[in-house]
Amino acid sequence: MGDFIKRRRLARFLDHASQRAEDWPVPEGGWILTMRRALGMSAEHVAQRKGVSRNAVYQAERSEKEGAVSLKQMQKLAEAMGGQFVYAIVPKEPVEKLKLRQAQAVAAHLARLETDFQLWSPDEQEDWLDDKTAELMHDMPADFWALRVDGPDAT
């Protein structure tokens, strides 16, 4: 199976996962505390099931809220409470839109390097940019993501 088809399947998978993840906002107190409270389980009981101190459970709850809890810790706490830990990295918008924005930025960058680009008519410039964007989207050269696109969601 070609890289293009593999990328397209992965993009569909991620786009679908992203849509589902929108329905899972992080609870205000964090997942550990929310699960524990929903079960009516004390920190002491979670600690006993996990084989740690009650303070370790409280510390994990604080660490989660601060973004410092480890994946392994989340997994073990979830298991101790009869749950499962799930994590994901999903795109903020459809994958093809991210790729298109990158291709457009790379094309614009390459246009600035073309010595005669400014001498072309606006229609010729637009055609060149459209063609270069399509070429970049299709070919996905090795340095496609080397140029940083600073859009509103860039971090």
Coordinates of C-alpha atoms in Angstrom, one line a residue:
M1 CA 0.0 0.0 0.0
G2 CA 1.4 3.4 -1.0
D3 CA 2.4 6.1 1.5
F4 CA -0.4 8.3 0.2
I5 CA -3.1 5.8 1.0
K6 CA -1.6 5.0 4.4
R7 CA -1.5 8.7 5.2
R8 CA -5.1 9.2 4.1
R9 CA -6.3 6.3 6.3
L10 CA -4.4 7.6 9.2
A11 CA -5.8 11.1 8.6
R12 CA -9.3 9.8 8.5
F13 CA -8.7 7.9 11.8
L14 CA -7.3 11.0 13.5
D15 CA -10.1 13.2 12.2
H16 CA -12.7 10.8 13.5
A17 CA -10.9 10.5 16.9
S18 CA -10.7 14.3 17.1
Q19 CA -14.4 14.6 16.6
R20 CA -15.0 12.1 19.4
A21 CA -12.5 13.8 21.7
E22 CA -14.5 17.0 21.5
D23 CA -17.1 15.3 23.6
W24 CA -14.6 14.5 26.3
P25 CA -13.7 17.7 28.1
V26 CA -11.3 17.3 31.0
P27 CA -13.4 17.5 34.2
E28 CA -12.6 20.5 36.4
G29 CA -11.0 18.4 39.2
G30 CA -9.2 16.1 36.7
W31 CA -10.0 12.5 35.7
I32 CA -8.6 10.8 38.8
L33 CA -10.6 12.8 41.3
T34 CA -13.7 12.7 39.1
M35 CA -13.6 8.9 38.8
R36 CA -12.8 8.4 42.4
R37 CA -15.7 10.6 43.5
A38 CA -18.1 9.1 41.0
L39 CA -17.3 5.7 42.5
G40 CA -17.7 7.0 46.0
M41 CA -14.2 5.7 46.6
S42 CA -11.9 7.3 49.2
A43 CA -8.3 8.1 48.5
E44 CA -7.4 5.5 51.1
H45 CA -9.2 2.8 49.2
V46 CA -7.5 3.7 45.9
A47 CA -4.2 3.8 47.7
Q48 CA -4.8 0.3 49.2
R49 CA -5.7 -1.1 45.7
K50 CA -2.6 0.6 44.2
G51 CA -0.3 -0.3 47.0
V52 CA 0.7 3.3 47.8
S53 CA -0.1 5.9 50.5
R54 CA -3.2 8.0 50.5
N55 CA -1.0 11.1 50.1
A56 CA 0.4 9.6 46.9
V57 CA -3.2 9.5 45.5
Y58 CA -3.8 13.1 46.5
Q59 CA -0.4 14.0 45.0
A60 CA -1.4 12.3 41.7
E61 CA -4.6 14.3 41.7
R62 CA -2.7 17.5 42.1
S63 CA -0.1 16.5 39.6
E64 CA -2.8 15.7 37.0
K65 CA -4.3 19.2 37.4
E66 CA -0.9 20.7 36.9
G67 CA -0.2 18.5 33.9
A68 CA 2.7 16.7 35.6
V69 CA 1.2 13.3 36.2
S70 CA 2.8 10.4 34.3
L71 CA 1.0 8.2 31.8
K72 CA 2.1 5.2 33.9
Q73 CA 0.6 6.7 37.0
M74 CA -2.7 7.5 35.3
Q75 CA -2.8 3.9 34.0
K76 CA -2.2 2.4 37.4
L77 CA -4.7 4.7 39.1
A78 CA -7.4 3.9 36.5
E79 CA -6.8 0.2 37.0
A80 CA -7.0 0.6 40.8
M81 CA -10.4 2.1 40.3
G82 CA -11.7 -0.5 37.8
G83 CA -11.3 1.8 34.9
Q84 CA -9.0 2.2 31.9
F85 CA -6.7 5.0 31.0
V86 CA -7.1 6.4 27.5
Y87 CA -4.9 9.1 25.9
A88 CA -4.6 10.5 22.4
I89 CA -3.0 13.1 20.3
V90 CA -5.6 14.4 17.8
P91 CA -5.5 17.3 15.4
K92 CA -7.3 20.6 16.3
E93 CA -8.8 20.6 12.8
P94 CA -8.9 18.1 9.9
V95 CA -5.5 16.7 8.9
E96 CA -6.0 17.8 5.3
K97 CA -6.6 21.3 6.4
L98 CA -3.4 21.3 8.4
K99 CA -1.5 19.9 5.4
L100 CA -3.1 22.5 3.0
R101 CA -2.1 25.4 5.3
Q102 CA 1.5 24.1 5.4
A103 CA 1.6 23.6 1.7
Q104 CA 0.3 27.1 1.1
A105 CA 2.9 28.5 3.5
V106 CA 5.7 26.6 1.8
A107 CA 4.5 27.7 -1.6
A108 CA 4.4 31.3 -0.5
H109 CA 7.9 31.0 0.9
L110 CA 9.2 29.5 -2.3
A111 CA 7.5 32.3 -4.3
R112 CA 9.5 34.8 -2.3
L113 CA 12.6 33.0 -3.4
E114 CA 11.6 33.2 -7.1
T115 CA 13.4 36.2 -8.5
D116 CA 10.8 37.0 -11.2
F117 CA 7.7 36.2 -9.1
Q118 CA 6.9 39.9 -8.5
L119 CA 7.1 40.6 -12.2
W120 CA 4.3 38.2 -13.0
S121 CA 0.7 39.2 -13.3
P122 CA -1.5 38.6 -10.3
D123 CA -3.2 35.7 -12.3
E124 CA 0.1 34.1 -13.0
Q125 CA 1.2 34.5 -9.4
E126 CA -2.1 32.9 -8.2
D127 CA -1.8 30.1 -10.7
W128 CA 1.8 29.4 -9.7
L129 CA 0.9 29.4 -6.0
D130 CA -2.1 27.0 -6.6
D131 CA 0.1 24.7 -8.7
K132 CA 2.9 24.7 -6.2
T133 CA 0.5 24.0 -3.3
A134 CA -1.0 21.1 -5.2
E135 CA 2.4 19.7 -6.0
L136 CA 3.5 20.0 -2.4
M137 CA 0.3 18.3 -1.2
H138 CA 0.8 15.5 -3.6
D139 CA 4.6 15.0 -3.3
M140 CA 5.0 15.7 0.4
P141 CA 8.8 16.4 0.0
A142 CA 11.1 15.4 2.9
D143 CA 11.4 19.0 4.1
F144 CA 7.6 19.7 3.9
W145 CA 7.3 20.4 7.6
A146 CA 10.6 22.1 8.0
L147 CA 9.0 25.6 7.6
R148 CA 7.2 26.7 10.7
V149 CA 3.7 28.0 10.0
D150 CA 2.8 30.6 12.6
G151 CA -1.0 30.6 12.4
P152 CA -3.5 31.3 15.2
D153 CA -3.2 27.8 16.6
A154 CA 0.6 27.5 16.4
T155 CA 2.4 26.9 19.6

